[in-house]
Amino acid sequence: MEEPEQTAAHIAAAGSADFGSEVHGDTTADRWAGGDYGFETLAIHAGQDPDPTTGAVVVPIYQTSTYVQSEVGRHKGYEYSRSGNPTRTALETCLAALEGGRTGLAFASGLAAEDCLLRTVTSPGGHVVIPDDAYGGTYRLFAKVLERWGVSHTPVALSDLDAVRAAVRPETSLIWCETPTNPLLGIADIAGLASIAHDAGARLAVDNTFASPYLQQPLALGADVVVHSTTKYLGGHSDVVGGALISTDAVLGEELAYHQNAMGGVPGAFDSWLVLRGAKTLGVRMDRHCANAAAVVELLLASPKVAQVLYPGLPDHPGHGVAAKQMSGFGGMVSFRLAGGEAAALEVCRSTTVFTLGESLGGVESLIEHPARMTHASVAGSQLEVPADLVRLSVGIETAGDLLADLERALGRLPA
Ligand SMILES: *Cc1c(COP(=O)(O)O)cnc(C)c1O
């Protein structure tokens, strides 16, 4: 039987049979890579050439665990779907292109991606600097899992570069950055953190979930690796859980790809396909998320029931200058504190009808939640504890007027 021709992208991404799975992540040879195309073009085309066997324009869901070998060790670049799967390769190539990285790796969840990164770049006796405001699950991974394996951590306000410099120790191998932070929307200077990390012989990882690569590209600012929960803006439709790591350094990329295969927290073909489909529209969705969030911020600022609005787009936000420099928009996440305290926060969460009460973020639908009792319950009592009067919004892409009316009504129910 005539063997169907492979595209250059497939061959490059899959690597030679000799080298094995470590090179699945090297996505630099994709014909869309190399800086000639804009973001939206890459989102729709990078890693997504028409299928070489059928001409299908959309990358097929290769729902297979294994691949034929014509003789022992001779195959088309894929041996077993933990090590590599063509649908996943398409996603990984696309994600690498969107972040301007060399290696893209997809995972079954954001936390699986974080776990792979942390077990690749830390060892017992090591130390990491972490934010004093971060996704609760990230903190839990450091505090409840890594700590037991002998990796210690120091929470620091990453907006204070002197404090970060002081927290770095000889055994520090990693600075972990989240910007904007979840849920307090703090901003850290990525370029500043990269130079502190590199002066200390450490690496900088940036969790870019809140901004998405459309609004912020940490690798270009000096970060060594970008982390995503693709569950959020990249997937964008609240229908899949996934994660990703993207790096520029070829050596680190190979180490991460090795661990991805060795540890096995990979996404299935259908989940890879869902994230890839979501990523195609990331640009237009983010534009609308930003515009709707700005309108929501205006409404909240005008309400006497709201004590404080946390949004990096506000000129009086302490990180506004840095955010304006390193982001091309301020994003769709808005947090605010209620003058009426926790009871008022819970009442607002109960009262909205267009904003759905639920965890997660980054989907087309607007969500509202109470971090202290929901997403961030795991940081209670720690240095990362969040205020009880805080409400977090993931502003979706519904009709702006409907979102404003919904919040206005919910705030109106609170006692004056
Ligand atoms: C959701 C989230 C994660 C964890 O990702 P999962 O896909 O839920 O495992 C990590 N970081 C941030 C900022 C998140 O919002």
Coordinates of C-alpha atoms and ligand atoms in Angstrom, one line a residue:
M1 CA 0.0 0.0 0.0
E2 CA 1.2 3.5 -0.9
E3 CA 1.9 5.4 2.2
P4 CA 0.1 8.8 2.3
E5 CA 2.5 11.7 2.3
Q6 CA 3.0 13.5 5.6
T7 CA 3.0 17.2 5.9
A8 CA 6.2 18.9 7.0
A9 CA 4.4 19.9 10.2
H10 CA 3.5 16.4 11.1
I11 CA 7.0 15.1 10.5
A12 CA 8.6 18.0 12.3
A13 CA 6.3 17.7 15.3
A14 CA 6.4 14.0 15.5
G15 CA 10.2 13.7 15.1
S16 CA 12.1 10.7 13.8
A17 CA 11.4 7.2 15.0
D18 CA 15.0 7.1 16.5
F19 CA 14.6 10.0 18.8
G20 CA 11.3 9.0 20.1
S21 CA 8.7 11.1 22.0
E22 CA 11.0 13.8 23.3
V23 CA 10.8 15.7 20.1
H24 CA 7.0 15.7 19.8
G25 CA 7.0 19.1 21.4
D26 CA 9.5 20.8 19.0
T27 CA 7.1 22.7 16.9
T28 CA 9.5 25.3 15.3
A29 CA 9.4 23.6 11.9
D30 CA 5.7 24.3 11.4
R31 CA 5.4 26.4 8.2
W32 CA 3.3 29.0 10.0
A33 CA 6.0 29.6 12.7
G34 CA 8.7 32.3 12.2
G35 CA 7.0 35.6 12.6
D36 CA 5.4 36.1 9.2
Y37 CA 1.8 35.8 10.3
G38 CA -0.4 37.7 12.6
F39 CA -2.0 36.3 15.8
E40 CA -5.4 35.5 14.4
T41 CA -3.9 33.8 11.3
L42 CA -1.8 31.6 13.6
A43 CA -4.7 30.7 15.8
I44 CA -6.6 29.4 12.7
H45 CA -3.8 27.8 10.8
A46 CA -0.7 27.0 12.9
G47 CA -0.4 23.2 13.2
Q48 CA -3.6 22.9 11.3
D49 CA -2.8 22.2 7.6
P50 CA -5.4 20.1 5.8
D51 CA -5.3 16.5 6.8
P52 CA -2.7 14.7 4.5
T53 CA -4.7 11.5 4.2
T54 CA -8.2 12.9 3.4
G55 CA -7.9 16.6 2.8
A56 CA -10.2 17.4 5.7
V57 CA -9.8 21.1 6.4
V58 CA -10.4 20.7 10.1
V59 CA -7.9 18.7 12.0
P60 CA -9.5 15.3 12.6
I61 CA -10.0 13.8 16.1
Y62 CA -7.5 10.9 15.9
Q63 CA -9.3 8.7 18.4
T64 CA -6.6 6.0 18.5
S65 CA -4.2 4.7 21.1
T66 CA -1.7 3.1 18.8
Y67 CA -0.3 3.3 15.3
V68 CA 0.8 0.7 12.7
Q69 CA 4.5 0.0 12.2
S70 CA 5.5 -1.3 8.7
E71 CA 8.4 -3.0 10.3
V72 CA 9.8 -2.9 13.8
G73 CA 10.7 0.7 14.6
R74 CA 9.4 2.1 11.2
H75 CA 6.3 4.2 11.4
K76 CA 4.9 7.6 10.5
G77 CA 6.2 9.4 13.6
Y78 CA 3.5 8.1 16.1
E79 CA 3.8 5.0 18.2
Y80 CA 1.5 5.4 21.1
S81 CA -0.9 8.2 22.0
R82 CA 0.5 9.0 25.5
S83 CA 3.8 9.9 23.7
G84 CA 2.1 11.6 20.8
N85 CA -1.2 11.9 19.0
P86 CA -1.8 14.0 15.8
T87 CA -4.7 16.0 17.1
R88 CA -2.7 16.8 20.2
T89 CA 0.3 17.7 18.0
A90 CA -1.9 20.2 16.1
L91 CA -2.9 21.8 19.4
E92 CA 0.6 21.9 20.7
T93 CA 2.0 23.5 17.5
C94 CA -0.8 26.1 17.6
L95 CA -0.2 27.0 21.2
A96 CA 3.6 27.3 20.7
A97 CA 2.9 29.7 17.8
L98 CA 0.4 31.8 19.8
E99 CA 2.9 32.3 22.6
G100 CA 5.9 32.8 20.3
G101 CA 7.5 29.7 21.8
R102 CA 9.5 26.8 20.5
T103 CA 7.9 23.9 22.3
G104 CA 4.2 23.5 23.1
L105 CA 2.9 20.7 25.3
A106 CA -0.7 20.0 26.1
F107 CA -2.0 18.4 29.3
A108 CA -5.2 17.0 30.8
S109 CA -5.6 20.0 33.1
G110 CA -3.8 23.2 34.1
L111 CA -2.7 21.5 37.3
A112 CA -1.3 18.5 35.4
A113 CA 0.8 21.0 33.3
E114 CA 1.9 22.7 36.5
D115 CA 2.8 19.4 38.1
C116 CA 4.9 18.4 35.1
L117 CA 6.7 21.7 35.1
L118 CA 7.4 21.6 38.8
R119 CA 8.7 18.1 38.9
T120 CA 10.9 18.9 35.9
V121 CA 12.6 22.0 37.3
T122 CA 12.6 21.3 41.1
S123 CA 14.3 18.7 43.3
P124 CA 14.1 17.7 47.0
G125 CA 16.0 20.4 49.0
G126 CA 15.0 23.0 46.4
H127 CA 13.0 26.2 46.8
V128 CA 10.6 28.2 44.7
V129 CA 9.3 31.8 45.1
I130 CA 5.5 32.0 44.7
P131 CA 3.0 34.9 44.5
D132 CA 1.1 35.9 47.7
D133 CA -2.0 35.9 45.5
A134 CA -2.6 33.1 43.1
Y135 CA -5.0 30.5 41.9
G136 CA -5.9 28.4 45.0
G137 CA -5.1 25.1 43.3
T138 CA -1.6 26.3 42.4
Y139 CA -1.0 27.2 46.0
R140 CA -2.3 23.9 47.2
L141 CA 0.1 22.1 44.8
F142 CA 3.1 24.0 46.4
A143 CA 1.8 23.8 50.0
K144 CA 0.3 20.3 50.2
V145 CA 2.1 18.3 47.6
L146 CA 5.5 19.7 46.7
E147 CA 6.3 20.6 50.3
R148 CA 6.0 16.9 51.3
W149 CA 8.5 16.1 48.6
G150 CA 11.1 18.5 50.1
V151 CA 10.6 21.5 47.9
S152 CA 9.9 24.6 50.0
H153 CA 8.2 27.8 48.9
T154 CA 8.1 31.5 49.9
P155 CA 5.0 33.6 49.1
V156 CA 5.9 37.1 48.1
A157 CA 4.1 40.1 46.7
L158 CA 5.4 39.9 43.2
S159 CA 4.6 43.5 42.5
D160 CA 7.5 44.3 44.9
L161 CA 10.7 43.4 43.0
D162 CA 12.9 44.2 46.0
A163 CA 10.9 41.7 48.1
V164 CA 11.2 39.1 45.4
R165 CA 15.0 39.6 45.2
A166 CA 15.2 39.2 49.0
A167 CA 13.2 36.0 48.9
V168 CA 15.5 34.3 46.4
R169 CA 17.9 31.8 47.9
P170 CA 20.9 29.9 46.5
E171 CA 18.7 26.8 46.1
T172 CA 15.9 28.7 44.4
S173 CA 15.3 27.1 41.0
L174 CA 12.1 28.8 40.0
I175 CA 10.1 32.0 40.4
W176 CA 6.4 31.4 39.8
C177 CA 4.4 34.4 38.5
E178 CA 0.7 34.9 37.9
T179 CA -0.3 38.2 36.3
P180 CA -3.0 39.4 36.5
T181 CA -3.5 37.4 39.7
N182 CA -6.5 35.3 40.6
P183 CA -8.6 36.7 42.3
L184 CA -7.2 40.1 43.3
L185 CA -6.0 41.2 39.8
G186 CA -2.6 42.2 41.0
I187 CA 0.1 42.9 38.3
A188 CA 3.7 41.7 38.3
D189 CA 6.4 43.1 36.0
I190 CA 7.4 40.1 33.9
A191 CA 10.6 41.5 32.5
G192 CA 11.7 42.6 36.0
L193 CA 11.1 39.2 37.4
A194 CA 12.9 37.5 34.5
S195 CA 16.0 39.4 35.2
I196 CA 15.9 38.6 39.0
A197 CA 15.4 34.9 38.2
H198 CA 18.2 34.8 35.6
D199 CA 20.7 36.7 37.8
A200 CA 20.0 34.0 40.4
G201 CA 20.4 31.1 38.0
A202 CA 16.7 30.4 38.4
R203 CA 13.9 30.2 35.9
L204 CA 10.7 32.3 35.5
A205 CA 7.4 30.6 34.9
V206 CA 4.4 32.7 34.1
D207 CA 0.8 31.5 34.5
N208 CA -0.8 33.4 31.6
T209 CA -4.3 32.0 32.0
F210 CA -6.0 35.3 32.9
A211 CA -4.5 37.4 30.1
S212 CA -4.2 34.7 27.3
P213 CA -1.5 35.0 24.7
Y214 CA -3.7 37.4 22.8
L215 CA -3.2 40.1 25.5
Q216 CA 0.2 39.2 26.9
Q217 CA 3.2 37.2 25.7
P218 CA 5.5 36.4 28.6
L219 CA 8.2 34.6 26.6
A220 CA 8.9 37.8 24.6
L221 CA 9.3 39.6 28.0
G222 CA 12.0 37.1 29.2
A223 CA 10.0 34.3 30.9
D224 CA 11.3 30.8 30.4
V225 CA 8.0 29.0 30.3
V226 CA 4.4 29.9 30.1
V227 CA 1.7 27.9 31.9
H228 CA -2.0 27.8 30.9
S229 CA -5.2 26.4 32.1
T230 CA -6.6 26.0 28.6
T231 CA -9.9 25.3 30.4
K232 CA -10.3 29.1 30.6
Y233 CA -9.9 31.6 27.7
L234 CA -8.0 29.3 25.2
G235 CA -10.8 26.7 25.3
G236 CA -13.3 29.6 25.8
H237 CA -16.6 27.7 25.9
S238 CA -16.6 26.0 29.4
D239 CA -16.8 22.6 27.8
V240 CA -13.3 21.1 28.4
V241 CA -10.6 20.9 31.0
G242 CA -7.0 21.2 29.8
G243 CA -3.6 22.7 30.4
A244 CA -0.4 23.7 28.5
L245 CA 3.3 24.5 28.9
I246 CA 5.1 26.6 26.2
S247 CA 8.8 27.3 26.3
T248 CA 11.4 29.0 24.1
D249 CA 14.5 27.2 25.5
A250 CA 15.1 24.0 23.5
V251 CA 16.7 22.1 26.3
L252 CA 14.0 22.9 28.8
G253 CA 11.4 22.1 26.1
E254 CA 12.9 18.6 25.7
E255 CA 13.1 18.0 29.4
L256 CA 9.4 19.0 29.7
A257 CA 8.4 16.8 26.8
Y258 CA 10.3 13.9 28.3
H259 CA 8.4 14.4 31.6
Q260 CA 5.1 14.8 29.8
N261 CA 5.5 11.4 28.4
A262 CA 7.1 9.9 31.5
M263 CA 4.3 11.2 33.9
G264 CA 1.5 10.8 31.4
G265 CA -1.0 13.6 32.3
V266 CA -1.9 14.2 28.6
P267 CA -5.3 15.2 27.1
G268 CA -7.3 12.9 24.9
A269 CA -7.8 13.6 21.2
F270 CA -11.3 15.0 21.6
D271 CA -10.3 17.4 24.4
S272 CA -7.3 18.5 22.4
W273 CA -9.7 19.2 19.5
L274 CA -12.1 21.2 21.6
V275 CA -9.2 23.5 22.9
L276 CA -7.9 23.9 19.3
R277 CA -11.4 24.9 18.1
G278 CA -11.7 27.4 20.9
A279 CA -8.3 28.9 20.2
K280 CA -9.3 29.8 16.7
T281 CA -11.6 32.6 18.0
L282 CA -9.5 33.7 20.9
G283 CA -8.7 37.1 19.4
V284 CA -12.3 38.2 18.7
R285 CA -13.5 36.8 22.0
M286 CA -10.9 38.6 24.0
D287 CA -11.7 41.9 22.3
R288 CA -15.3 41.5 23.4
H289 CA -14.4 40.3 26.9
C290 CA -12.2 43.4 27.4
A291 CA -14.9 45.8 26.1
N292 CA -17.7 44.2 28.2
A293 CA -15.4 44.2 31.3
A294 CA -14.7 47.9 30.8
A295 CA -18.4 48.6 30.8
V296 CA -19.0 46.5 33.9
V297 CA -16.2 48.4 35.7
E298 CA -17.8 51.7 34.9
L299 CA -21.1 50.5 36.4
L300 CA -19.4 49.1 39.6
L301 CA -17.5 52.3 40.1
A302 CA -20.7 54.3 40.1
S303 CA -22.4 52.1 42.7
P304 CA -22.4 53.2 46.4
K305 CA -22.8 49.5 47.3
V306 CA -19.3 48.8 45.9
A307 CA -16.4 49.7 48.2
Q308 CA -13.6 48.9 45.7
V309 CA -13.2 47.8 42.1
L310 CA -10.1 45.7 41.3
Y311 CA -9.2 46.0 37.6
P312 CA -5.8 46.6 36.1
G313 CA -7.4 49.0 33.5
L314 CA -8.1 51.5 36.2
P315 CA -5.6 54.4 36.3
D316 CA -5.4 54.2 40.1
H317 CA -4.7 50.4 40.1
P318 CA -1.1 50.1 41.5
G319 CA -0.1 47.9 38.6
H320 CA -1.8 50.0 35.9
G321 CA 1.5 51.3 34.4
V322 CA 3.1 47.9 34.2
A323 CA -0.1 46.3 32.8
A324 CA -0.4 49.0 30.1
K325 CA 3.2 48.3 29.1
Q326 CA 3.1 44.5 29.0
M327 CA -0.5 43.8 28.0
S328 CA -2.4 44.9 24.9
G329 CA -5.7 44.9 26.8
F330 CA -6.8 44.6 30.5
G331 CA -8.8 41.4 30.2
G332 CA -12.3 40.1 31.1
M333 CA -11.8 39.5 34.8
V334 CA -13.1 42.0 37.3
S335 CA -13.2 41.7 41.1
F336 CA -14.9 44.0 43.6
R337 CA -15.5 44.4 47.3
L338 CA -18.9 45.1 48.8
A339 CA -19.4 47.9 51.3
G340 CA -21.9 45.6 53.0
G341 CA -19.3 43.0 53.7
E342 CA -19.6 39.2 53.2
A343 CA -23.4 39.1 53.5
A344 CA -23.7 41.6 50.7
A345 CA -21.2 39.6 48.6
L346 CA -23.1 36.4 49.1
E347 CA -26.4 38.3 48.3
V348 CA -25.1 39.6 45.0
C349 CA -23.8 36.1 44.0
R350 CA -27.3 34.7 44.7
S351 CA -29.2 37.5 42.8
T352 CA -27.8 37.7 39.3
T353 CA -29.5 35.8 36.5
V354 CA -27.4 36.5 33.4
F355 CA -24.1 36.1 35.4
T356 CA -24.2 32.4 36.4
L357 CA -23.0 31.5 39.9
G358 CA -20.2 29.1 39.4
E359 CA -16.4 28.4 39.5
S360 CA -14.1 28.7 36.5
L361 CA -13.7 31.6 34.1
G362 CA -12.8 32.6 30.6
G363 CA -15.9 31.1 28.8
V364 CA -18.3 33.0 26.5
E365 CA -20.9 33.1 29.4
S366 CA -20.5 35.5 32.3
L367 CA -19.8 33.9 35.7
I368 CA -19.9 35.3 39.2
E369 CA -18.4 33.7 42.3
H370 CA -17.3 34.2 45.9
P371 CA -13.6 33.4 46.0
A372 CA -13.3 33.0 49.7
R373 CA -15.9 30.2 49.9
M374 CA -15.5 28.8 46.4
T375 CA -12.3 28.9 44.2
H376 CA -10.0 30.0 47.0
A377 CA -11.3 28.0 49.9
S378 CA -8.0 26.1 49.9
V379 CA -6.0 29.2 50.8
A380 CA -8.1 30.0 54.0
G381 CA -5.7 30.7 56.9
S382 CA -2.7 31.1 54.7
Q383 CA -0.8 34.2 53.5
L384 CA -2.9 34.0 50.4
E385 CA -6.3 34.3 52.1
V386 CA -8.8 36.5 50.2
P387 CA -11.2 39.0 51.7
A388 CA -14.7 37.7 52.5
D389 CA -16.4 40.7 50.9
L390 CA -14.8 40.0 47.5
V391 CA -16.8 39.0 44.4
R392 CA -15.1 37.9 41.2
L393 CA -16.6 38.2 37.8
S394 CA -15.6 36.5 34.6
V395 CA -17.3 38.9 32.2
G396 CA -18.5 37.0 29.1
I397 CA -19.4 38.1 25.6
E398 CA -23.1 38.4 26.0
T399 CA -24.9 41.7 25.0
A400 CA -23.3 44.3 27.3
G401 CA -26.6 46.0 28.2
D402 CA -27.9 42.7 29.6
L403 CA -24.8 42.3 31.8
L404 CA -25.1 45.8 33.1
A405 CA -28.8 45.5 33.8
D406 CA -28.2 42.2 35.7
L407 CA -25.6 43.6 38.0
E408 CA -27.6 46.8 38.5
R409 CA -30.6 44.8 39.6
A410 CA -28.5 42.5 41.9
L411 CA -26.8 45.5 43.6
G412 CA -30.1 47.3 43.9
R413 CA -31.4 44.5 46.1
L414 CA -28.8 45.3 48.8
P415 CA -29.8 47.5 51.7
A416 CA -28.7 51.1 51.2
Ligands
LIG1 C1 -8.0 27.3 36.6 C2 -6.6 27.8 36.8 C3 -5.6 26.9 37.0 C4 -5.8 25.4 37.0 O1 -6.2 24.9 35.8 P1 -7.2 23.6 35.7 O2 -7.4 23.5 34.3 O3 -8.4 23.8 36.5 O4 -6.4 22.4 36.3 C5 -4.3 27.4 37.1 N1 -4.1 28.8 37.0 C6 -5.1 29.7 36.9 C7 -4.8 31.1 36.9 C8 -6.4 29.2 36.8 O5 -7.4 30.1 36.7

